[in-house]
Amino acid sequence: PVKSMQELIAMAKDQPGKINFSSTGTGSIVHAAAELFKQQANVDMVHVPYKGGAPAVTAVMGGEVQVSFVALPTTVELAKAGKLRLLAVTQPTRSRLAPELPTVAEAGLPDYGVIVWQGIVAPKGTPAEVIDKLNKAFIAALAKPEVKARLTEQGFDVVTNTPGEFGSYIRQEADKWEAVIKAANISVE
């Protein structure tokens, strides 16, 4: 019944442990994003893991759970068709896929921000010259207009950087999520 993140937070505070949320599976980034939300909003909601985004969304539409944390591209068309109500995006900025949606930070949790990212890594010990060559090839491929356009229409923001910058980002993310995972007592099944 809620129409905003503020209403969801209020309802969760009024009904601790009574609201179920679906995710794409225990230990997934989406599960961790929901746990971060619970921690920052100081609410108690029950996690119901599913095996992927489609079952997690179907669970909301079918009334099995009240809320879902899933990737935006899988839900935009369903929301346009009136089958779901989107409340907010987890990323720090509004999404071009649904610019009318506020961010969770805008909706009342100013320190909240989750980006689901993908990157390319190589095995430890790969020679620096090979990593440099691969990095340049990937940057060139991602700069191609047709590649960038296809990724953008799927909701991705294309970001390229150096191997060192990416390594630093991975370490920052690992530290952030380690704290969330420990606080929520998440273990992969």
Coordinates of N, CA and C in Angstrom, one line a residue:
P1 N 0.8 -1.2 0.0 CA 0.0 0.0 0.0 C 0.8 1.3 0.0
V2 N 2.1 1.2 0.3 CA 2.9 2.4 0.4 C 3.2 3.0 -1.0
K3 N 3.4 4.3 -1.0 CA 3.7 5.0 -2.2 C 5.0 5.7 -2.2
S4 N 5.8 5.6 -1.1 CA 7.1 6.3 -1.1 C 8.0 5.5 -0.1
M5 N 9.2 5.8 -0.2 CA 10.2 5.2 0.8 C 9.9 5.6 2.2
Q6 N 9.5 6.9 2.4 CA 9.1 7.4 3.7 C 8.0 6.6 4.3
E7 N 7.0 6.3 3.5 CA 5.9 5.5 3.9 C 6.3 4.0 4.2
L8 N 7.2 3.5 3.4 CA 7.7 2.1 3.7 C 8.4 2.1 5.0
I9 N 9.3 3.1 5.3 CA 10.0 3.1 6.5 C 9.1 3.2 7.7
A10 N 8.1 4.1 7.6 CA 7.1 4.3 8.7 C 6.3 3.0 8.9
M11 N 5.9 2.3 7.8 CA 5.2 1.0 8.0 C 6.1 0.0 8.6
A12 N 7.3 -0.1 8.2 CA 8.2 -1.1 8.8 C 8.5 -0.8 10.2
K13 N 8.5 0.4 10.6 CA 8.7 0.8 12.0 C 7.5 0.4 12.9
D14 N 6.3 0.6 12.3 CA 5.1 0.3 12.9 C 4.8 -1.2 13.0
Q15 N 5.4 -2.0 12.1 CA 5.2 -3.4 12.0 C 6.5 -4.2 12.0
P16 N 7.3 -4.1 13.0 CA 8.6 -4.8 13.0 C 8.5 -6.3 12.8
G17 N 9.3 -6.8 11.9 CA 9.3 -8.2 11.6 C 8.1 -8.7 10.8
K18 N 7.2 -7.9 10.3 CA 6.0 -8.3 9.6 C 6.1 -8.1 8.1
I19 N 7.1 -7.3 7.7 CA 7.2 -7.0 6.3 C 8.3 -7.9 5.7
N20 N 8.0 -8.6 4.6 CA 8.9 -9.5 3.9 C 9.5 -8.8 2.7
F21 N 10.7 -9.0 2.5 CA 11.3 -8.5 1.2 C 12.0 -9.6 0.5
S22 N 11.9 -9.5 -0.8 CA 12.6 -10.5 -1.7 C 13.9 -9.9 -2.2
S23 N 14.8 -10.8 -2.5 CA 16.1 -10.4 -3.1 C 16.4 -11.5 -4.1
T24 N 17.5 -11.3 -4.8 CA 18.0 -12.2 -5.9 C 18.8 -13.4 -5.3
G25 N 18.8 -13.5 -3.9 CA 19.4 -14.6 -3.3 C 20.3 -14.2 -2.1
T26 N 20.4 -15.1 -1.1 CA 21.2 -14.8 0.1 C 22.6 -14.5 -0.3
G27 N 23.1 -13.4 0.2 CA 24.5 -13.1 0.0 C 24.7 -12.2 -1.3
S28 N 23.7 -12.0 -2.1 CA 23.8 -11.2 -3.3 C 24.0 -9.8 -2.9
I29 N 24.5 -9.0 -3.8 CA 24.6 -7.5 -3.6 C 23.3 -6.9 -3.3
V30 N 22.2 -7.4 -3.9 CA 20.9 -6.9 -3.7 C 20.4 -7.2 -2.3
H31 N 20.7 -8.4 -1.8 CA 20.4 -8.7 -0.4 C 21.2 -7.8 0.6
A32 N 22.5 -7.6 0.3 CA 23.3 -6.7 1.1 C 22.8 -5.3 1.1
A33 N 22.3 -4.8 -0.1 CA 21.7 -3.5 -0.2 C 20.5 -3.3 0.6
A34 N 19.7 -4.4 0.7 CA 18.5 -4.4 1.6 C 18.9 -4.3 3.0
E35 N 19.9 -5.1 3.4 CA 20.4 -5.1 4.8 C 20.9 -3.7 5.2
L36 N 21.7 -3.1 4.3 CA 22.1 -1.7 4.5 C 21.0 -0.8 4.7
F37 N 19.9 -0.9 3.9 CA 18.7 -0.1 4.1 C 18.1 -0.4 5.5
K38 N 18.0 -1.6 5.9 CA 17.4 -1.9 7.2 C 18.2 -1.3 8.3
Q39 N 19.6 -1.4 8.2 CA 20.4 -0.8 9.2 C 20.3 0.7 9.3
Q40 N 20.3 1.4 8.1 CA 20.2 2.8 8.1 C 18.8 3.3 8.5
A41 N 17.8 2.6 8.1 CA 16.4 3.0 8.4 C 16.0 2.6 9.8
N42 N 16.8 1.7 10.4 CA 16.5 1.1 11.7 C 15.2 0.4 11.7
V43 N 15.0 -0.5 10.8 CA 13.8 -1.2 10.7 C 14.1 -2.7 10.6
D44 N 13.1 -3.5 11.0 CA 13.2 -5.0 11.0 C 12.3 -5.5 9.9
M45 N 12.9 -6.0 8.9 CA 12.1 -6.7 7.8 C 12.7 -8.1 7.6
V46 N 11.9 -9.0 7.1 CA 12.3 -10.4 6.9 C 12.8 -10.7 5.5
H47 N 14.0 -11.2 5.3 CA 14.5 -11.5 4.0 C 13.9 -12.8 3.5
V48 N 13.5 -12.8 2.3 CA 13.0 -14.0 1.6 C 13.8 -14.1 0.3
P49 N 14.8 -15.0 0.3 CA 15.7 -15.1 -0.9 C 15.0 -15.9 -2.1
Y50 N 15.3 -15.4 -3.3 CA 14.8 -16.1 -4.5 C 16.0 -16.4 -5.4
K51 N 15.8 -17.2 -6.3 CA 16.9 -17.6 -7.2 C 16.9 -16.7 -8.5
G52 N 17.2 -15.4 -8.3 CA 17.2 -14.5 -9.4 C 16.2 -13.3 -9.3
G53 N 16.4 -12.4 -10.2 CA 15.5 -11.2 -10.2 C 14.1 -11.5 -10.6
A54 N 13.9 -12.3 -11.6 CA 12.5 -12.6 -12.1 C 11.7 -13.2 -11.0
P55 N 12.1 -14.3 -10.3 CA 11.3 -14.8 -9.2 C 11.1 -13.8 -8.1
A56 N 12.1 -13.0 -7.8 CA 11.9 -12.0 -6.7 C 10.9 -11.0 -7.0
V57 N 10.8 -10.6 -8.3 CA 9.8 -9.6 -8.7 C 8.4 -10.3 -8.8
T58 N 8.4 -11.5 -9.3 CA 7.1 -12.2 -9.4 C 6.5 -12.4 -8.0
A59 N 7.4 -12.6 -7.0 CA 6.9 -12.8 -5.6 C 6.2 -11.5 -5.1
V60 N 6.6 -10.4 -5.5 CA 5.9 -9.1 -5.1 C 4.6 -9.0 -5.9
M61 N 4.6 -9.3 -7.2 CA 3.4 -9.2 -7.9 C 2.4 -10.2 -7.5
G62 N 2.8 -11.4 -7.0 CA 2.0 -12.4 -6.5 C 1.5 -12.3 -5.1
G63 N 2.1 -11.3 -4.4 CA 1.7 -11.1 -3.0 C 2.4 -12.0 -2.0
E64 N 3.4 -12.7 -2.4 CA 4.2 -13.5 -1.5 C 5.0 -12.7 -0.5
V65 N 5.5 -11.5 -1.0 CA 6.3 -10.6 -0.2 C 5.8 -9.2 -0.5
Q66 N 6.0 -8.3 0.4 CA 5.5 -6.9 0.2 C 6.5 -6.0 -0.6
V67 N 7.8 -6.3 -0.5 CA 8.8 -5.4 -1.0 C 9.9 -6.2 -1.7
S68 N 10.6 -5.7 -2.7 CA 11.7 -6.3 -3.3 C 12.8 -5.4 -3.6
F69 N 14.0 -5.9 -3.4 CA 15.2 -5.1 -3.8 C 15.7 -5.8 -5.1
V70 N 15.6 -5.2 -6.2 CA 16.0 -5.9 -7.5 C 16.6 -4.8 -8.4
A71 N 17.2 -5.2 -9.5 CA 17.7 -4.3 -10.5 C 16.6 -3.5 -11.2
L72 N 16.8 -2.3 -11.3 CA 15.8 -1.4 -12.0 C 15.4 -1.8 -13.4
P73 N 16.4 -2.2 -14.2 CA 15.9 -2.6 -15.6 C 14.9 -3.7 -15.7
T74 N 14.9 -4.6 -14.7 CA 13.9 -5.7 -14.7 C 12.5 -5.3 -14.2
T75 N 12.4 -4.0 -13.8 CA 11.1 -3.6 -13.2 C 10.4 -2.4 -13.9
V76 N 11.2 -1.7 -14.7 CA 10.6 -0.4 -15.3 C 9.4 -0.7 -16.1
E77 N 9.5 -1.7 -17.0 CA 8.3 -1.9 -17.8 C 7.1 -2.5 -17.0
L78 N 7.4 -3.3 -16.0 CA 6.3 -3.8 -15.2 C 5.6 -2.6 -14.4
A79 N 6.4 -1.7 -14.0 CA 5.8 -0.5 -13.3 C 5.0 0.3 -14.3
K80 N 5.5 0.5 -15.5 CA 4.7 1.2 -16.5 C 3.4 0.5 -16.8
A81 N 3.4 -0.8 -16.7 CA 2.2 -1.6 -17.0 C 1.2 -1.6 -15.7
G82 N 1.7 -1.0 -14.7 CA 0.8 -0.9 -13.5 C 0.9 -2.2 -12.6
K83 N 1.9 -3.0 -12.8 CA 2.0 -4.3 -12.1 C 2.9 -4.2 -10.8
L84 N 3.7 -3.1 -10.8 CA 4.5 -2.8 -9.6 C 4.5 -1.3 -9.3
R85 N 4.9 -1.0 -8.1 CA 5.1 0.4 -7.8 C 6.6 0.6 -7.4
L86 N 7.3 1.4 -8.1 CA 8.7 1.6 -7.8 C 8.8 2.8 -6.8
L87 N 9.6 2.6 -5.8 CA 9.7 3.6 -4.7 C 10.9 4.5 -4.8
A88 N 12.1 3.9 -5.1 CA 13.3 4.6 -5.2 C 14.4 3.8 -5.8
V89 N 15.5 4.5 -6.2 CA 16.7 3.8 -6.7 C 17.7 3.8 -5.6
T90 N 18.6 2.8 -5.6 CA 19.6 2.7 -4.5 C 20.8 3.6 -4.9
Q91 N 21.1 3.8 -6.1 CA 22.3 4.5 -6.5 C 22.2 6.0 -6.0
P92 N 23.4 6.6 -5.9 CA 23.4 8.0 -5.3 C 22.8 9.1 -6.2
T93 N 22.6 8.8 -7.5 CA 22.0 9.7 -8.4 C 20.7 9.1 -9.0
R94 N 19.8 9.9 -9.5 CA 18.6 9.4 -10.1 C 19.0 8.6 -11.4
S95 N 18.2 7.7 -11.8 CA 18.5 6.8 -12.9 C 17.9 7.4 -14.2
R96 N 18.6 7.4 -15.3 CA 18.0 7.9 -16.5 C 16.8 6.9 -17.0
L97 N 16.8 5.7 -16.5 CA 15.7 4.8 -16.9 C 14.4 5.2 -16.2
A98 N 14.5 5.9 -15.1 CA 13.3 6.3 -14.4 C 13.6 7.6 -13.6
P99 N 13.8 8.7 -14.3 CA 14.3 9.9 -13.6 C 13.3 10.5 -12.6
E100 N 12.1 10.0 -12.7 CA 11.1 10.5 -11.7 C 11.2 9.9 -10.3
L101 N 12.0 8.8 -10.3 CA 12.2 8.1 -9.0 C 13.2 8.8 -8.1
P102 N 12.9 9.0 -6.9 CA 14.0 9.6 -6.0 C 15.0 8.5 -5.7
T103 N 16.1 9.0 -5.2 CA 17.1 8.0 -4.7 C 16.7 7.7 -3.2
V104 N 17.2 6.6 -2.7 CA 16.9 6.3 -1.3 C 17.4 7.5 -0.4
A105 N 18.6 8.0 -0.8 CA 19.1 9.1 0.0 C 18.2 10.3 0.0
E106 N 17.6 10.7 -1.2 CA 16.7 11.8 -1.3 C 15.4 11.5 -0.5
A107 N 15.1 10.2 -0.3 CA 13.9 9.8 0.3 C 14.0 9.7 1.9
G108 N 15.2 10.1 2.4 CA 15.3 10.1 3.8 C 16.5 9.5 4.5
L109 N 17.3 8.7 3.7 CA 18.5 8.1 4.3 C 19.7 8.7 3.6
P110 N 20.1 9.9 4.0 CA 21.2 10.6 3.3 C 22.5 9.9 3.1
D111 N 22.8 9.0 3.9 CA 24.1 8.2 3.8 C 24.0 7.0 2.9
Y112 N 22.8 6.7 2.4 CA 22.6 5.5 1.7 C 22.9 5.7 0.2
G113 N 23.7 4.7 -0.4 CA 24.0 4.7 -1.8 C 24.6 3.4 -2.2
V114 N 24.0 2.7 -3.1 CA 24.5 1.4 -3.5 C 24.5 1.4 -5.0
I115 N 25.7 1.1 -5.6 CA 25.8 0.9 -7.0 C 26.2 -0.5 -7.3
V116 N 25.4 -1.2 -8.1 CA 25.7 -2.5 -8.5 C 26.6 -2.4 -9.7
W117 N 27.8 -2.8 -9.6 CA 28.8 -2.6 -10.6 C 29.4 -3.9 -11.1
Q118 N 30.0 -3.9 -12.3 CA 30.6 -5.0 -12.9 C 32.0 -4.6 -13.3
G119 N 33.0 -5.4 -13.3 CA 34.3 -5.1 -13.7 C 35.0 -6.3 -14.3
I120 N 36.2 -6.1 -14.8 CA 36.9 -7.2 -15.4 C 38.2 -7.3 -14.6
V121 N 38.5 -8.5 -14.2 CA 39.7 -8.8 -13.4 C 40.5 -9.9 -14.1
A122 N 41.8 -10.0 -13.6 CA 42.7 -11.0 -14.2 C 43.3 -11.8 -13.0
P123 N 43.8 -13.0 -13.2 CA 44.4 -13.7 -12.1 C 45.6 -13.0 -11.5
K124 N 45.8 -13.2 -10.2 CA 46.9 -12.7 -9.5 C 48.2 -13.2 -10.2
G125 N 49.2 -12.3 -10.3 CA 50.4 -12.7 -11.0 C 50.4 -12.4 -12.5
T126 N 49.3 -12.0 -13.1 CA 49.3 -11.6 -14.5 C 50.3 -10.5 -14.7
P127 N 51.2 -10.6 -15.7 CA 52.2 -9.6 -15.9 C 51.5 -8.2 -16.2
A128 N 52.2 -7.2 -15.6 CA 51.6 -5.8 -15.7 C 51.4 -5.4 -17.2
E129 N 52.3 -5.8 -18.1 CA 52.2 -5.4 -19.5 C 50.9 -6.0 -20.1
V130 N 50.6 -7.2 -19.7 CA 49.4 -7.9 -20.2 C 48.1 -7.2 -19.6
I131 N 48.1 -6.8 -18.3 CA 47.0 -6.1 -17.7 C 46.8 -4.8 -18.4
D132 N 47.9 -4.1 -18.7 CA 47.9 -2.8 -19.4 C 47.3 -2.9 -20.8
K133 N 47.7 -4.0 -21.5 CA 47.2 -4.2 -22.8 C 45.7 -4.5 -22.8
L134 N 45.3 -5.4 -21.9 CA 43.8 -5.7 -21.7 C 43.0 -4.5 -21.3
N135 N 43.5 -3.7 -20.4 CA 42.8 -2.5 -20.0 C 42.6 -1.5 -21.2
K136 N 43.6 -1.3 -22.0 CA 43.5 -0.5 -23.1 C 42.5 -1.0 -24.1
A137 N 42.5 -2.3 -24.3 CA 41.5 -3.0 -25.3 C 40.1 -2.8 -24.8
F138 N 39.9 -3.0 -23.5 CA 38.5 -2.9 -22.9 C 38.0 -1.5 -23.0
I139 N 38.9 -0.5 -22.7 CA 38.5 0.9 -22.7 C 38.1 1.3 -24.2
A140 N 38.9 0.8 -25.2 CA 38.6 1.1 -26.6 C 37.3 0.4 -27.0
A141 N 37.0 -0.8 -26.5 CA 35.7 -1.4 -26.8 C 34.6 -0.7 -26.2
L142 N 34.7 -0.3 -25.0 CA 33.6 0.4 -24.3 C 33.4 1.8 -24.8
A143 N 34.4 2.4 -25.5 CA 34.2 3.7 -26.1 C 33.5 3.7 -27.4
K144 N 33.3 2.5 -28.0 CA 32.6 2.4 -29.3 C 31.2 2.8 -29.1
P145 N 30.7 3.7 -29.9 CA 29.3 4.2 -29.8 C 28.2 3.2 -29.6
E146 N 28.3 2.1 -30.5 CA 27.3 1.1 -30.4 C 27.3 0.3 -29.1
V147 N 28.5 0.1 -28.6 CA 28.7 -0.7 -27.3 C 28.1 0.2 -26.2
K148 N 28.6 1.4 -26.2 CA 28.1 2.4 -25.1 C 26.6 2.6 -25.2
A149 N 26.1 2.7 -26.3 CA 24.6 2.9 -26.5 C 23.8 1.7 -26.0
R150 N 24.3 0.5 -26.3 CA 23.6 -0.7 -25.9 C 23.7 -0.8 -24.3
L151 N 24.8 -0.6 -23.7 CA 24.9 -0.7 -22.3 C 24.1 0.4 -21.6
T152 N 24.1 1.6 -22.2 CA 23.3 2.7 -21.6 C 21.8 2.4 -21.6
E153 N 21.3 1.8 -22.7 CA 19.9 1.5 -22.8 C 19.5 0.4 -21.8
Q154 N 20.5 -0.4 -21.4 CA 20.2 -1.4 -20.4 C 20.4 -0.9 -18.9
G155 N 20.7 0.4 -18.8 CA 20.8 1.1 -17.5 C 22.2 1.2 -16.9
F156 N 23.2 0.8 -17.7 CA 24.5 0.8 -17.2 C 25.1 2.2 -17.5
D157 N 26.0 2.7 -16.5 CA 26.8 3.8 -16.7 C 28.2 3.3 -17.0
V158 N 28.7 3.6 -18.2 CA 30.0 3.1 -18.5 C 31.1 3.9 -17.9
V159 N 31.9 3.3 -17.0 CA 33.0 4.0 -16.3 C 34.3 3.2 -16.6
T160 N 35.3 3.9 -17.1 CA 36.6 3.2 -17.3 C 37.6 3.9 -16.4
N161 N 38.6 3.1 -15.9 CA 39.7 3.7 -15.1 C 40.9 2.8 -15.3
T162 N 41.9 3.1 -14.5 CA 43.2 2.4 -14.5 C 43.0 1.1 -13.7
P163 N 43.9 0.1 -13.9 CA 43.8 -1.0 -13.0 C 44.0 -0.6 -11.5
G164 N 44.9 0.3 -11.2 CA 45.1 0.8 -9.9 C 43.9 1.4 -9.3
E165 N 43.2 2.3 -10.0 CA 42.0 2.9 -9.5 C 40.9 1.9 -9.3
F166 N 40.8 0.9 -10.2 CA 39.8 -0.1 -10.0 C 40.1 -1.0 -8.8
G167 N 41.4 -1.3 -8.6 CA 41.8 -2.1 -7.4 C 41.4 -1.3 -6.1
S168 N 41.7 0.0 -6.1 CA 41.3 0.8 -4.9 C 39.8 0.8 -4.7
Y169 N 39.0 0.9 -5.8 CA 37.6 0.8 -5.7 C 37.1 -0.5 -5.1
I170 N 37.7 -1.6 -5.6 CA 37.3 -2.9 -5.1 C 37.6 -3.0 -3.6
R171 N 38.7 -2.5 -3.2 CA 39.0 -2.6 -1.7 C 38.1 -1.8 -0.9
Q172 N 37.7 -0.6 -1.4 CA 36.7 0.3 -0.7 C 35.4 -0.5 -0.6
E173 N 34.9 -1.0 -1.7 CA 33.7 -1.8 -1.7 C 33.7 -3.0 -0.7
A174 N 34.8 -3.7 -0.8 CA 35.0 -4.9 0.1 C 34.8 -4.4 1.6
D175 N 35.5 -3.3 2.0 CA 35.4 -2.9 3.3 C 34.0 -2.5 3.7
K176 N 33.3 -1.8 2.8 CA 31.9 -1.3 3.1 C 31.0 -2.5 3.3
W177 N 31.1 -3.5 2.4 CA 30.2 -4.6 2.4 C 30.5 -5.6 3.5
E178 N 31.8 -5.7 3.8 CA 32.2 -6.6 5.0 C 31.5 -6.1 6.2
A179 N 31.4 -4.8 6.5 CA 30.8 -4.3 7.7 C 29.3 -4.6 7.7
V180 N 28.6 -4.4 6.5 CA 27.2 -4.7 6.4 C 26.9 -6.2 6.6
I181 N 27.7 -7.0 5.9 CA 27.5 -8.5 6.0 C 27.7 -9.0 7.5
K182 N 28.7 -8.5 8.2 CA 28.9 -8.9 9.6 C 27.8 -8.4 10.4
A183 N 27.3 -7.2 10.3 CA 26.2 -6.6 11.1 C 24.9 -7.4 10.8
A184 N 24.7 -7.9 9.6 CA 23.5 -8.6 9.3 C 23.6 -10.1 9.4
N185 N 24.8 -10.5 9.7 CA 25.1 -12.0 9.9 C 24.7 -12.8 8.7
I186 N 25.1 -12.3 7.5 CA 24.8 -12.9 6.3 C 25.9 -14.0 6.0
S187 N 25.4 -15.2 5.6 CA 26.4 -16.2 5.1 C 25.7 -16.8 3.8
V188 N 26.6 -17.1 2.9 CA 26.1 -17.6 1.6 C 25.7 -19.1 1.9
E189 N 24.5 -19.5 1.4 CA 24.1 -20.8 1.6 C 24.6 -21.8 0.5

